[in-house]
Short mmCIF file of C-alpha atoms and ligand atoms in Angstrom, two decimals:
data_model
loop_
_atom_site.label_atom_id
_atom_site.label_comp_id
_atom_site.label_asym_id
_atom_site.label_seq_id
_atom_site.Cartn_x
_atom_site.Cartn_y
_atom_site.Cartn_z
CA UNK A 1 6.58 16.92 -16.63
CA UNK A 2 6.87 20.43 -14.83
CA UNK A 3 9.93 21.89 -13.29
CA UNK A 4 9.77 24.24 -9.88
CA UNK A 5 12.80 25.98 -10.19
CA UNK A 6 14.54 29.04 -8.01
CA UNK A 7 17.70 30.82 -7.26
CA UNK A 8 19.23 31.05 -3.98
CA UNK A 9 22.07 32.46 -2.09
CA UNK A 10 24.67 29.64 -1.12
CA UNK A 11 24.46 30.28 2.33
CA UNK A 12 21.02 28.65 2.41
CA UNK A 13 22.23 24.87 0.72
CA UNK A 14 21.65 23.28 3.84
CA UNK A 15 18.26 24.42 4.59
CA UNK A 16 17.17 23.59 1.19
CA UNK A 17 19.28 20.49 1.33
CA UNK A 18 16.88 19.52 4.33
CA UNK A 19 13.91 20.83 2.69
CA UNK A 20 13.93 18.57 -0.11
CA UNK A 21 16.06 15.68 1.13
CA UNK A 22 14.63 12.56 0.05
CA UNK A 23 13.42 13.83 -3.07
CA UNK A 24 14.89 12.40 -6.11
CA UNK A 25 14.03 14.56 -8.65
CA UNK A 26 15.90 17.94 -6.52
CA UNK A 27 18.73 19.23 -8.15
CA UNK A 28 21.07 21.71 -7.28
CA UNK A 29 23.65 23.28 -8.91
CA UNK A 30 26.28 25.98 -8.02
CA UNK A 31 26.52 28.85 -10.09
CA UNK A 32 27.87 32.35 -9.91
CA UNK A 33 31.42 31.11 -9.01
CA UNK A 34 29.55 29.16 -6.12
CA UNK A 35 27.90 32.45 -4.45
CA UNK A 36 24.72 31.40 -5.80
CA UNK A 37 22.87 27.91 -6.51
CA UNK A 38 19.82 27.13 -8.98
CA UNK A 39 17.14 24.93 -7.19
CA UNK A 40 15.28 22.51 -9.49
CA UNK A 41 12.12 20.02 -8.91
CA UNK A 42 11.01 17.68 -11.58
CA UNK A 43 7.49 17.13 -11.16
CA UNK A 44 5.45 14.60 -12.56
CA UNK A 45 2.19 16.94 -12.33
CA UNK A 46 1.62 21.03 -12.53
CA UNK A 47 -0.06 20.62 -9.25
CA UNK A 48 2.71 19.17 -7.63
CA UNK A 49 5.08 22.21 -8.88
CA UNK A 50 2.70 24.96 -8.33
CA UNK A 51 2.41 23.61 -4.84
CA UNK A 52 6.31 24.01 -4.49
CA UNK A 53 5.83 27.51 -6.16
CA UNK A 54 3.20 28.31 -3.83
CA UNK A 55 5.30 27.65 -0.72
CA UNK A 56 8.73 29.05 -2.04
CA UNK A 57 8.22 31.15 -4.77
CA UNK A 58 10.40 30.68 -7.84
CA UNK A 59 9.41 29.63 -10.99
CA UNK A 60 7.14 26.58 -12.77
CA UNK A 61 7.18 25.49 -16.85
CA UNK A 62 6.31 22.31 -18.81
CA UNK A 63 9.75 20.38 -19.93
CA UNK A 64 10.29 19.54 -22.86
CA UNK A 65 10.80 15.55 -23.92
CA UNK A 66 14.11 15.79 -24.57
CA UNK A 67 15.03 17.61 -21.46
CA UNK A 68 12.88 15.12 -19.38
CA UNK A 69 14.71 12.18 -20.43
CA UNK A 70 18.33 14.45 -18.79
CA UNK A 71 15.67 13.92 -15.47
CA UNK A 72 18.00 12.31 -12.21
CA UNK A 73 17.91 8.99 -11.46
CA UNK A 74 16.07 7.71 -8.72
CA UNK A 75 17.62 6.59 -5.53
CA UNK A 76 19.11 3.39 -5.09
CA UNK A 77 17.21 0.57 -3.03
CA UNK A 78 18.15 1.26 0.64
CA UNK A 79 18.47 -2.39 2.56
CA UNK A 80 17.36 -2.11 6.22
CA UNK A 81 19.04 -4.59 7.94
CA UNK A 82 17.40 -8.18 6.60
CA UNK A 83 14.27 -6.42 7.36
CA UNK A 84 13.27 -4.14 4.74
CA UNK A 85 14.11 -3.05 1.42
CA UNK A 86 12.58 0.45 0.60
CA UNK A 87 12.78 1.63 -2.80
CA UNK A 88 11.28 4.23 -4.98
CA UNK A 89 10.42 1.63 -7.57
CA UNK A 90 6.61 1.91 -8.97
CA UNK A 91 6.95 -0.45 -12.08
CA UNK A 92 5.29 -3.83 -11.20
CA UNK A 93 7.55 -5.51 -13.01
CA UNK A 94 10.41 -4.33 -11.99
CA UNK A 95 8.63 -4.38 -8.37
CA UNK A 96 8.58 -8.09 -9.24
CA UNK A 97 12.53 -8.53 -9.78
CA UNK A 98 13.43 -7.06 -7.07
CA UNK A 99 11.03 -8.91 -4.91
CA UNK A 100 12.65 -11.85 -6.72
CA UNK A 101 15.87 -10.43 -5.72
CA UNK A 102 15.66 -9.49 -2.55
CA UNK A 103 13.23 -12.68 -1.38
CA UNK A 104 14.04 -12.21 2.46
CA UNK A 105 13.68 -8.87 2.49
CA UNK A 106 9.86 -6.97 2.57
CA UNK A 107 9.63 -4.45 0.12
CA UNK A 108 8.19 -0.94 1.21
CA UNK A 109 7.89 1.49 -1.63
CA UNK A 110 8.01 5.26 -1.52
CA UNK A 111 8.04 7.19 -4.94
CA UNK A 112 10.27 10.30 -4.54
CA UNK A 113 7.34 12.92 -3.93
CA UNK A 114 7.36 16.18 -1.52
CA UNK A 115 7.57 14.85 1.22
CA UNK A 116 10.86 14.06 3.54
CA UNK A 117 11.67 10.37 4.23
CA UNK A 118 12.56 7.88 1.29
CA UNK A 119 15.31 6.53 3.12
CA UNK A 120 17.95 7.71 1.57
CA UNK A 121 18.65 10.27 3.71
CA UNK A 122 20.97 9.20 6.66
CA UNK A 123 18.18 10.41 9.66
CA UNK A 124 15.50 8.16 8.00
CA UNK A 125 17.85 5.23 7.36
CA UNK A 126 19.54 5.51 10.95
CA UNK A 127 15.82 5.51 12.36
CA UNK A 128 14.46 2.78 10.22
CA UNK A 129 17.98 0.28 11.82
CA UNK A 130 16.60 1.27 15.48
CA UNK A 131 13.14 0.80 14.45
CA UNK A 132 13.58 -2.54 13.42
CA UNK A 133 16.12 -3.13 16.82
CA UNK A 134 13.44 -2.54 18.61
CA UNK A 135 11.28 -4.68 17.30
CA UNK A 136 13.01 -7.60 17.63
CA UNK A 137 13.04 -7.06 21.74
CA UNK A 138 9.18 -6.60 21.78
CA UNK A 139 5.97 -9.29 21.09
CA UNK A 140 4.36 -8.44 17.79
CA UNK A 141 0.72 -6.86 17.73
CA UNK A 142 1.84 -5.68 21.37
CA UNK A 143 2.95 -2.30 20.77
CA UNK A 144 1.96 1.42 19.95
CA UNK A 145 3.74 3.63 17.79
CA UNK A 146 3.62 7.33 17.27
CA UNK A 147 5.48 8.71 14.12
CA UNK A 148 5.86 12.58 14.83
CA UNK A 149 6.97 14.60 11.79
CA UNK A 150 5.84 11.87 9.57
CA UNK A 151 6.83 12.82 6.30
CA UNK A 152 6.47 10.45 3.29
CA UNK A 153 5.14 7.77 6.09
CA UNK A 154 7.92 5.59 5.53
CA UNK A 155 8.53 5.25 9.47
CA UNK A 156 5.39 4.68 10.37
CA UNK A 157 4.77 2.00 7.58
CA UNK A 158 7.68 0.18 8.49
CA UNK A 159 6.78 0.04 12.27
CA UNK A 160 3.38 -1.45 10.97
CA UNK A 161 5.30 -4.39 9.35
CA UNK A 162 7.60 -4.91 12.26
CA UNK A 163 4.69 -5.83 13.71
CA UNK A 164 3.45 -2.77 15.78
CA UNK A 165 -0.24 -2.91 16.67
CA UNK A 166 -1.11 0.72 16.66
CA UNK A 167 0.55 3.25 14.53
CA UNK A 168 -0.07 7.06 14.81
CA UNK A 169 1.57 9.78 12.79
CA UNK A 170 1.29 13.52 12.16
CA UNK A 171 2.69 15.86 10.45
CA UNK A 172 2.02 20.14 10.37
CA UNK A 173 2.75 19.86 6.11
CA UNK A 174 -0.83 18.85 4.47
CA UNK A 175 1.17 17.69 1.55
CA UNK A 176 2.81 15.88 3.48
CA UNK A 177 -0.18 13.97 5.04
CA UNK A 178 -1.34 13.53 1.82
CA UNK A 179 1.94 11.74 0.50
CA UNK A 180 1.89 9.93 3.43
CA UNK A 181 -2.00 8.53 3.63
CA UNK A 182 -0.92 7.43 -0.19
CA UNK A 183 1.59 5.58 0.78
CA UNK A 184 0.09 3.79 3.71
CA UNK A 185 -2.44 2.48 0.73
CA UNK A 186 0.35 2.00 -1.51
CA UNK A 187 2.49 -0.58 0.84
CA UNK A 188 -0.78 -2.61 2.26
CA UNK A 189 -0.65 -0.75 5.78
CA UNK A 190 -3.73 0.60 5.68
CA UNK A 191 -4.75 0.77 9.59
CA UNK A 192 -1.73 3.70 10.45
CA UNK A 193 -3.31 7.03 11.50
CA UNK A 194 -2.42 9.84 9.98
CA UNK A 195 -3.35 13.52 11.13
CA UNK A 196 -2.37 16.82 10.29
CA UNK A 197 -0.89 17.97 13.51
CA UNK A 198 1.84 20.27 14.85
CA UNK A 199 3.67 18.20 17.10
CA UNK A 200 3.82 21.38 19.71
CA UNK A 201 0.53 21.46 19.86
CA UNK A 202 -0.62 17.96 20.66
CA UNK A 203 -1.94 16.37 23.22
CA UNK A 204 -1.07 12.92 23.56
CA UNK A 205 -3.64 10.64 24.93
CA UNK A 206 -3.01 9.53 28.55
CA UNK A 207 -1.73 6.03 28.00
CA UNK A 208 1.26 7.48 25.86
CA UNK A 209 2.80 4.80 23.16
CA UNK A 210 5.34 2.03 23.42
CA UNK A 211 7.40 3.65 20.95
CA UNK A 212 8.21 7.17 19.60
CA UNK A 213 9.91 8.35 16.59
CA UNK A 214 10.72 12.18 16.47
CA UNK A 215 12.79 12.76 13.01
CA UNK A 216 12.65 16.12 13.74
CA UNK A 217 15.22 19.27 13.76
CA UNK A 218 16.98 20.07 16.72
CA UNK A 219 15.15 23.27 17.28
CA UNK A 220 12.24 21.66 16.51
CA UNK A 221 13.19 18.57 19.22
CA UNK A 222 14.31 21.41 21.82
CA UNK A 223 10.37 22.64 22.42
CA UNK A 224 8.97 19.69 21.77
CA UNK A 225 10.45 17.58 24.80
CA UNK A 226 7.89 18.28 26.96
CA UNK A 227 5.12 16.82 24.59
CA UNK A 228 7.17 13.71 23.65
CA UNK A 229 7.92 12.78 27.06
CA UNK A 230 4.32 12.83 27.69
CA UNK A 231 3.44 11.22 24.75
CA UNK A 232 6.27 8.36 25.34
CA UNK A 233 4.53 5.27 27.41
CA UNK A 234 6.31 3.71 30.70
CA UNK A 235 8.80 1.14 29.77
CA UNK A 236 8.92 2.86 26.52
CA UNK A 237 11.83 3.48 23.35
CA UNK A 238 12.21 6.59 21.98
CA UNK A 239 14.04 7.53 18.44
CA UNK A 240 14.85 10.51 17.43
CA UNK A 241 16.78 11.92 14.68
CA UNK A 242 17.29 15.12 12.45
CA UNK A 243 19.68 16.41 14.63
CA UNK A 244 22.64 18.07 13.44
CA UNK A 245 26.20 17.29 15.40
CA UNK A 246 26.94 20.87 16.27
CA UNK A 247 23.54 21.01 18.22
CA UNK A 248 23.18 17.27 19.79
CA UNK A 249 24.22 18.50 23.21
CA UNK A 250 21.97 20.99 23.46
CA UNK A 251 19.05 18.64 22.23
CA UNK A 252 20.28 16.04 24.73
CA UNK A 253 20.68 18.21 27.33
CA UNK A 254 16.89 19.70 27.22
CA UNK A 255 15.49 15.92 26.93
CA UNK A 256 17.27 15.14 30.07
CA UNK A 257 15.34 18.20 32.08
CA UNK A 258 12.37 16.08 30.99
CA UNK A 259 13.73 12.74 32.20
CA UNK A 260 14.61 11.10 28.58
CA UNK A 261 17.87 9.79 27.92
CA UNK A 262 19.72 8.24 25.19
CA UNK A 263 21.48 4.77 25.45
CA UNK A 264 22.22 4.12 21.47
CA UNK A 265 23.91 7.78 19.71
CA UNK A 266 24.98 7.31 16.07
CA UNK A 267 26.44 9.93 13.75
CA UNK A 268 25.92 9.85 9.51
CA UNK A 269 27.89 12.78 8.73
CA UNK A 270 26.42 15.62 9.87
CA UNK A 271 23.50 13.82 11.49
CA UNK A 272 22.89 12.46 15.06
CA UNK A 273 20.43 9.68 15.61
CA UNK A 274 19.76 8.27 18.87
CA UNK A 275 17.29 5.47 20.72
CA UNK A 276 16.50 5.89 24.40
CA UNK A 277 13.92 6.56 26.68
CA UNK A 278 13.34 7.14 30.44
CA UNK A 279 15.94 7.39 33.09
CA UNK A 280 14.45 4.87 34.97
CA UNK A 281 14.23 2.61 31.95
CA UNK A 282 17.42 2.93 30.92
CA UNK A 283 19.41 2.65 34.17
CA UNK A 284 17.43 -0.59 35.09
CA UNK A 285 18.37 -2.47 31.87
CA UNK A 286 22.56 -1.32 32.53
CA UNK A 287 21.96 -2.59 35.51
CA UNK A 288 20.47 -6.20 34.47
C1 SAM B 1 13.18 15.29 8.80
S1 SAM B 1 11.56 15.02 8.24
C2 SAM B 1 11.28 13.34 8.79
C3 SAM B 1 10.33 12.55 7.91
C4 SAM B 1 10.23 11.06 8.24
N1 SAM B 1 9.68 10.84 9.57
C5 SAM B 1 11.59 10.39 8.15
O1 SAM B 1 12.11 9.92 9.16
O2 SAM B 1 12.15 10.34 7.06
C6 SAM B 1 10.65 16.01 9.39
C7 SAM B 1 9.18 16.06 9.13
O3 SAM B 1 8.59 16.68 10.26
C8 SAM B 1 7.64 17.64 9.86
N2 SAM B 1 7.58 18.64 10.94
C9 SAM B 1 8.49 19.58 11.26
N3 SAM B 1 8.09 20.30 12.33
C10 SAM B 1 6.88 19.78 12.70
C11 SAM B 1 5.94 20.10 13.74
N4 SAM B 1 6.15 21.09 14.60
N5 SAM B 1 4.81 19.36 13.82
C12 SAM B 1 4.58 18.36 12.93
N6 SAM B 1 5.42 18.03 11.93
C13 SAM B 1 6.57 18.72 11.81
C14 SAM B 1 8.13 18.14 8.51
O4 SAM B 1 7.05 18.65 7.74
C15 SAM B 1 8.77 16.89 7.92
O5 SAM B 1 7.87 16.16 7.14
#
């Protein structure tokens, strides 16, 4: 067991809040009378540390047994509707129980790792609801699926279960494509692309896909309209997340210059979430 760990100004929590949301073993505390805060990553391998050291800076050493066994928790199950129950869970036997437990529900694990998206995090659980929305109005094995910002993979492996036929997802983080092809193996979804790609950068091939995720930030969202909108399929539902409150108008606002709207807006404290698609689309089923 290694831990990454750094000191920060307070004034950057949330951005390292984001960074390493999802990840279980992240700890933060305040210190300094709250000016400053200590960073902290348990890792389960030098390699996995190092790589945190090599992106951030900070410091890396071995823990000691006793201090290992102070480690957090992991997160607790998150239930996704009566779809899905994702948990970070690696022990077949306790795999087993909660199977047992949980018999309606399919069981996607994700190991807390580097990468964003274990669904604990309210952008990743919102998406996961609309995901699963959405497939319940489509035919199974008739739909496409691009995952953009893909994280841990958690999106895109759940859209493979829902029955999506093609799934597509990128992300501009190798590690993260890395944690994310693992995963695909890990939860039996073995078909879903996944590319190292900088979502402002692609090109989308012409036919476009039925659905599109985007958990990205706003900032991010703001340039990438253009590419989503041609990546997003006639007829087609579009989620998008990672958006924080005080910018959602501004992210809205831009989508609209590219003809996407939003039909579905939910907030999880400081988070928007929202499920639309085109104009056109979205007008014709208000009016039906
Ligand atoms: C908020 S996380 C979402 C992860 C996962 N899709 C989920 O819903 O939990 C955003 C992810 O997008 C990736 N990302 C950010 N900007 C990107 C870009 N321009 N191109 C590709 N990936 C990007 C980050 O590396 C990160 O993994």
């Amino acid at each position: 067991m290694y831990l990454w760990s750094k000191l920060s100004g307070a004034q950057w929590i949330d951005a390292w809040e984001e960074r390493f949301a999802g990840n279980a073993n992240f700890v933060l505390e305040y210190i300094k009378g709250g000016k400053s805060v200590r960073l902290q990553v348990y890792c389960g391998t030098k390699k996995e540390a190092d790589a945190i050291f090599g992106q951030f800076g900070g410091s890396v050493r071995k823990v000691k047994d006793a201090e290992w066994k102070k480690a957090p928790e992991p997160p607790k199950p998150l239930k996704v509707r009566d779809a899905f129950l994702v948990t970070a869970e690696t022990n077949a036997k306790k795999l087993a129980a909660l199977r047992k437990e949980h018999g309606k529900r399919e069981l996607i694990v994700i190991p807390p790792e580097m990468a964003f998206g274990t669904g604990d995090h309210a952008t990743t659980s919102t998406c996961l609801r609309f995901l699963v929305d959405i497939s319940r109005e489509r035919e199974a094995g008739k739909w496409s699926v691009a995952d953009l910002g893909t994280g841990s993979g958690l999106l895109a492996i759940a859209a493979a279960k829902l029955g999506a036929k093609e799934v597509w997802g990128c992300d501009f983080d190798p590690f993260a494509v890395a944690v994310a092809k693992r995963n695909t193996e890990r939860n039996h979804t073995p078909d879903i692309t996944i590319k190292e790609q900088d979502v402002l950068k692609w090109k989308p091939r012409k036919k476009g896909y039925n659905v599109v995720a985007a958990n990205l930030f706003s900032t991010v969202l703001i340039e990438a309209w253009p590419v989503i909108a041609k990546s997003l399929a006639k007829g087609g539902d579009l989620v998008v997340s990672g958006i924080l409150a005080t910018q959602a108008w501004e992210v809205f606002e831009a989508a609209a210059k590219e003809g996407l709207g939003f039909s579905k807006i939910v907030k999880k404290g400081k988070w928007v979430s929202a499920r639309g698609g085109w104009f056109e689309d979205l007008a014709r089923v208000a009016a039906d």
